[in-house]
Amino acid sequence: MANLVVTRKPGEQIAIGDNVVVTIVDVLRCDRVRVMISAPLEIKVDRMEVRQRKEEEWNPNKESSK
């Protein structure tokens, strides 16, 4: 897995692949940032805690990776 750490200002964007764009919408406080993710409908976009909850619902016998 690749990692990229960047500093962005509101309105600036990050491109992921050919068809995903992350836009920094607002900096709310020094510990919060509002982002918009534009991606095709066939690409799943979730907050990580939502994705983990969905995976637990689909695989109730699987150990949690926390």
CSV table of N, CA, C and O in Angstrom, one decimal:
chain,number,residue,atom,x,y,z
A,1,MET,N,0.8,-1.2,0.0
A,1,MET,CA,0.0,0.0,0.0
A,1,MET,C,0.9,1.2,0.0
A,1,MET,O,1.9,1.3,0.7
A,2,ALA,N,0.5,2.2,-0.8
A,2,ALA,CA,1.3,3.5,-0.9
A,2,ALA,C,0.6,4.5,0.1
A,2,ALA,O,-0.6,4.5,0.3
A,3,ASN,N,1.4,5.4,0.6
A,3,ASN,CA,1.0,6.5,1.4
A,3,ASN,C,1.5,7.8,0.9
A,3,ASN,O,2.6,7.9,0.3
A,4,LEU,N,0.6,8.8,1.0
A,4,LEU,CA,1.0,10.2,0.6
A,4,LEU,C,0.5,11.1,1.7
A,4,LEU,O,-0.7,11.1,2.0
A,5,VAL,N,1.4,12.0,2.2
A,5,VAL,CA,1.0,13.0,3.2
A,5,VAL,C,1.2,14.3,2.5
A,5,VAL,O,2.3,14.6,2.1
A,6,VAL,N,0.2,15.1,2.5
A,6,VAL,CA,0.3,16.4,1.8
A,6,VAL,C,-0.4,17.5,2.7
A,6,VAL,O,-1.2,17.2,3.5
A,7,THR,N,0.0,18.7,2.4
A,7,THR,CA,-0.6,19.9,3.0
A,7,THR,C,-1.5,20.6,1.9
A,7,THR,O,-0.9,20.9,0.9
A,8,ARG,N,-2.7,20.8,2.2
A,8,ARG,CA,-3.6,21.4,1.2
A,8,ARG,C,-4.4,22.6,1.9
A,8,ARG,O,-4.6,22.5,3.1
A,9,LYS,N,-4.8,23.6,1.1
A,9,LYS,CA,-5.6,24.7,1.5
A,9,LYS,C,-7.0,24.4,1.0
A,9,LYS,O,-7.2,23.7,0.0
A,10,PRO,N,-8.0,25.1,1.6
A,10,PRO,CA,-9.4,25.0,1.1
A,10,PRO,C,-9.4,25.3,-0.4
A,10,PRO,O,-8.8,26.3,-0.8
A,11,GLY,N,-10.1,24.5,-1.1
A,11,GLY,CA,-10.2,24.6,-2.6
A,11,GLY,C,-9.2,23.8,-3.4
A,11,GLY,O,-9.4,23.6,-4.5
A,12,GLU,N,-8.2,23.4,-2.7
A,12,GLU,CA,-7.2,22.6,-3.4
A,12,GLU,C,-7.6,21.1,-3.5
A,12,GLU,O,-8.4,20.7,-2.6
A,13,GLN,N,-7.1,20.4,-4.4
A,13,GLN,CA,-7.5,19.1,-4.7
A,13,GLN,C,-6.4,18.1,-4.7
A,13,GLN,O,-5.2,18.4,-4.9
A,14,ILE,N,-6.7,16.8,-4.6
A,14,ILE,CA,-5.8,15.7,-4.7
A,14,ILE,C,-6.5,14.7,-5.7
A,14,ILE,O,-7.7,14.3,-5.5
A,15,ALA,N,-5.8,14.3,-6.7
A,15,ALA,CA,-6.3,13.3,-7.7
A,15,ALA,C,-5.8,11.9,-7.2
A,15,ALA,O,-4.6,11.7,-6.9
A,16,ILE,N,-6.7,10.9,-7.3
A,16,ILE,CA,-6.4,9.5,-7.0
A,16,ILE,C,-6.8,8.7,-8.2
A,16,ILE,O,-8.0,8.7,-8.6
A,17,GLY,N,-5.8,8.1,-8.9
A,17,GLY,CA,-6.1,7.4,-10.1
A,17,GLY,C,-6.6,8.4,-11.2
A,17,GLY,O,-6.3,9.6,-11.2
A,18,ASP,N,-7.4,7.8,-12.1
A,18,ASP,CA,-7.9,8.7,-13.2
A,18,ASP,C,-9.3,9.3,-12.9
A,18,ASP,O,-9.7,10.2,-13.6
A,19,ASN,N,-10.0,8.8,-11.8
A,19,ASN,CA,-11.4,9.3,-11.7
A,19,ASN,C,-11.8,9.5,-10.3
A,19,ASN,O,-13.0,9.5,-10.0
A,20,VAL,N,-10.9,9.7,-9.3
A,20,VAL,CA,-11.3,10.1,-8.0
A,20,VAL,C,-10.6,11.4,-7.6
A,20,VAL,O,-9.3,11.6,-7.9
A,21,VAL,N,-11.3,12.4,-7.1
A,21,VAL,CA,-10.8,13.7,-6.7
A,21,VAL,C,-11.2,14.0,-5.3
A,21,VAL,O,-12.4,13.9,-5.0
A,22,VAL,N,-10.2,14.3,-4.5
A,22,VAL,CA,-10.5,14.8,-3.1
A,22,VAL,C,-10.3,16.3,-3.1
A,22,VAL,O,-9.2,16.8,-3.4
A,23,THR,N,-11.3,17.0,-2.6
A,23,THR,CA,-11.2,18.5,-2.5
A,23,THR,C,-11.3,18.9,-1.1
A,23,THR,O,-12.2,18.4,-0.3
A,24,ILE,N,-10.4,19.7,-0.7
A,24,ILE,CA,-10.5,20.3,0.7
A,24,ILE,C,-11.5,21.4,0.7
A,24,ILE,O,-11.4,22.4,0.0
A,25,VAL,N,-12.6,21.2,1.4
A,25,VAL,CA,-13.7,22.2,1.4
A,25,VAL,C,-13.5,23.3,2.4
A,25,VAL,O,-13.7,24.4,2.2
A,26,ASP,N,-13.1,22.8,3.7
A,26,ASP,CA,-13.0,23.8,4.7
A,26,ASP,C,-12.1,23.3,5.8
A,26,ASP,O,-12.0,22.1,6.0
A,27,VAL,N,-11.4,24.2,6.5
A,27,VAL,CA,-10.7,23.8,7.7
A,27,VAL,C,-11.5,24.4,8.9
A,27,VAL,O,-11.6,25.6,9.0
A,28,LEU,N,-12.1,23.5,9.7
A,28,LEU,CA,-13.0,23.9,10.7
A,28,LEU,C,-12.3,24.3,12.0
A,28,LEU,O,-12.7,25.4,12.5
A,29,ARG,N,-11.4,23.6,12.4
A,29,ARG,CA,-10.5,23.9,13.6
A,29,ARG,C,-9.2,23.3,13.3
A,29,ARG,O,-9.0,22.6,12.3
A,30,CYS,N,-8.2,23.4,14.2
A,30,CYS,CA,-6.9,22.9,13.9
A,30,CYS,C,-6.9,21.4,13.9
A,30,CYS,O,-6.0,20.8,13.4
A,31,ASP,N,-8.0,20.7,14.4
A,31,ASP,CA,-8.0,19.2,14.3
A,31,ASP,C,-9.1,18.7,13.4
A,31,ASP,O,-9.4,17.5,13.4
A,32,ARG,N,-9.8,19.5,12.6
A,32,ARG,CA,-10.9,19.0,11.8
A,32,ARG,C,-10.7,19.7,10.4
A,32,ARG,O,-10.5,20.8,10.2
A,33,VAL,N,-11.0,18.8,9.4
A,33,VAL,CA,-10.9,19.3,8.0
A,33,VAL,C,-12.2,18.7,7.3
A,33,VAL,O,-12.5,17.5,7.5
A,34,ARG,N,-12.8,19.5,6.5
A,34,ARG,CA,-14.0,19.0,5.7
A,34,ARG,C,-13.5,18.7,4.3
A,34,ARG,O,-12.9,19.6,3.7
A,35,VAL,N,-13.7,17.5,3.8
A,35,VAL,CA,-13.3,17.1,2.5
A,35,VAL,C,-14.5,16.6,1.6
A,35,VAL,O,-15.5,16.2,2.2
A,36,MET,N,-14.4,16.8,0.3
A,36,MET,CA,-15.4,16.2,-0.6
A,36,MET,C,-14.7,15.2,-1.5
A,36,MET,O,-13.6,15.5,-2.0
A,37,ILE,N,-15.2,14.1,-1.6
A,37,ILE,CA,-14.7,13.0,-2.5
A,37,ILE,C,-15.6,12.8,-3.7
A,37,ILE,O,-16.8,12.5,-3.5
A,38,SER,N,-15.1,13.0,-4.9
A,38,SER,CA,-15.8,12.8,-6.1
A,38,SER,C,-15.3,11.5,-6.7
A,38,SER,O,-14.1,11.4,-7.1
A,39,ALA,N,-16.2,10.5,-6.9
A,39,ALA,CA,-15.8,9.2,-7.4
A,39,ALA,C,-16.9,8.6,-8.2
A,39,ALA,O,-18.1,8.9,-7.9
A,40,PRO,N,-16.7,7.8,-9.1
A,40,PRO,CA,-17.7,7.1,-9.8
A,40,PRO,C,-18.6,6.2,-8.8
A,40,PRO,O,-18.1,5.8,-7.8
A,41,LEU,N,-19.8,6.0,-9.2
A,41,LEU,CA,-20.7,5.3,-8.3
A,41,LEU,C,-20.2,3.9,-8.0
A,41,LEU,O,-20.5,3.3,-6.9
A,42,GLU,N,-19.5,3.3,-8.9
A,42,GLU,CA,-19.0,1.9,-8.6
A,42,GLU,C,-17.9,1.8,-7.6
A,42,GLU,O,-17.5,0.7,-7.2
A,43,ILE,N,-17.3,2.9,-7.2
A,43,ILE,CA,-16.3,2.9,-6.2
A,43,ILE,C,-16.9,3.2,-4.9
A,43,ILE,O,-17.6,4.2,-4.7
A,44,LYS,N,-16.7,2.3,-3.9
A,44,LYS,CA,-17.2,2.5,-2.6
A,44,LYS,C,-16.4,3.6,-1.8
A,44,LYS,O,-15.2,3.5,-1.8
A,45,VAL,N,-17.1,4.5,-1.3
A,45,VAL,CA,-16.5,5.6,-0.5
A,45,VAL,C,-17.2,5.6,0.9
A,45,VAL,O,-18.4,5.9,0.9
A,46,ASP,N,-16.5,5.3,2.0
A,46,ASP,CA,-17.1,5.3,3.3
A,46,ASP,C,-16.1,5.9,4.3
A,46,ASP,O,-14.9,5.8,4.0
A,47,ARG,N,-16.6,6.4,5.4
A,47,ARG,CA,-15.7,6.7,6.5
A,47,ARG,C,-15.3,5.3,7.0
A,47,ARG,O,-16.0,4.3,7.0
A,48,MET,N,-14.1,5.2,7.6
A,48,MET,CA,-13.5,3.9,8.0
A,48,MET,C,-14.4,3.2,9.0
A,48,MET,O,-14.6,2.0,8.9
A,49,GLU,N,-14.9,4.0,10.0
A,49,GLU,CA,-15.8,3.3,11.0
A,49,GLU,C,-17.0,2.8,10.4
A,49,GLU,O,-17.6,1.7,10.9
A,50,VAL,N,-17.6,3.4,9.4
A,50,VAL,CA,-18.8,2.9,8.7
A,50,VAL,C,-18.4,1.6,7.9
A,50,VAL,O,-19.1,0.6,8.0
A,51,ARG,N,-17.3,1.6,7.2
A,51,ARG,CA,-16.9,0.4,6.5
A,51,ARG,C,-16.6,-0.7,7.4
A,51,ARG,O,-17.1,-1.9,7.2
A,52,GLN,N,-16.0,-0.5,8.6
A,52,GLN,CA,-15.7,-1.6,9.5
A,52,GLN,C,-17.1,-2.1,10.1
A,52,GLN,O,-17.2,-3.3,10.2
A,53,ARG,N,-18.0,-1.2,10.4
A,53,ARG,CA,-19.3,-1.7,10.9
A,53,ARG,C,-20.0,-2.5,9.8
A,53,ARG,O,-20.6,-3.6,10.1
A,54,LYS,N,-20.0,-2.1,8.6
A,54,LYS,CA,-20.6,-2.9,7.5
A,54,LYS,C,-19.9,-4.3,7.4
A,54,LYS,O,-20.6,-5.3,7.2
A,55,GLU,N,-18.6,-4.3,7.5
A,55,GLU,CA,-17.9,-5.6,7.4
A,55,GLU,C,-18.3,-6.5,8.5
A,55,GLU,O,-18.4,-7.7,8.4
A,56,GLU,N,-18.4,-6.0,9.7
A,56,GLU,CA,-18.8,-6.8,10.9
A,56,GLU,C,-20.2,-7.3,10.7
A,56,GLU,O,-20.5,-8.4,11.1
A,57,GLU,N,-21.1,-6.5,10.1
A,57,GLU,CA,-22.5,-7.0,9.9
A,57,GLU,C,-22.5,-8.1,8.8
A,57,GLU,O,-23.3,-9.0,9.0
A,58,TRP,N,-21.7,-8.0,7.8
A,58,TRP,CA,-21.6,-9.0,6.8
A,58,TRP,C,-20.9,-10.3,7.3
A,58,TRP,O,-21.1,-11.4,6.8
A,59,ASN,N,-19.9,-10.1,8.2
A,59,ASN,CA,-19.1,-11.2,8.6
A,59,ASN,C,-19.1,-11.2,10.2
A,59,ASN,O,-18.1,-10.9,10.8
A,60,PRO,N,-20.2,-11.6,10.8
A,60,PRO,CA,-20.3,-11.5,12.3
A,60,PRO,C,-19.3,-12.4,13.0
A,60,PRO,O,-19.0,-12.1,14.2
A,61,ASN,N,-18.8,-13.4,12.4
A,61,ASN,CA,-17.8,-14.3,13.1
A,61,ASN,C,-16.4,-13.9,12.9
A,61,ASN,O,-15.5,-14.5,13.6
A,62,LYS,N,-16.1,-12.9,12.1
A,62,LYS,CA,-14.8,-12.5,11.8
A,62,LYS,C,-14.3,-11.6,13.0
A,62,LYS,O,-15.1,-10.7,13.5
A,63,GLU,N,-13.1,-11.8,13.4
A,63,GLU,CA,-12.5,-10.9,14.5
A,63,GLU,C,-12.4,-9.5,14.0
A,63,GLU,O,-12.0,-9.2,12.9
A,64,SER,N,-12.6,-8.6,14.9
A,64,SER,CA,-12.4,-7.1,14.6
A,64,SER,C,-10.9,-6.8,14.5
A,64,SER,O,-10.1,-7.4,15.2
A,65,SER,N,-10.5,-6.0,13.6
A,65,SER,CA,-9.1,-5.6,13.4
A,65,SER,C,-8.7,-4.4,14.2
A,65,SER,O,-7.7,-3.7,13.9
A,66,LYS,N,-9.4,-4.1,15.3
A,66,LYS,CA,-9.0,-2.9,16.1
A,66,LYS,C,-7.9,-3.2,17.0
A,66,LYS,O,-7.6,-4.2,17.4
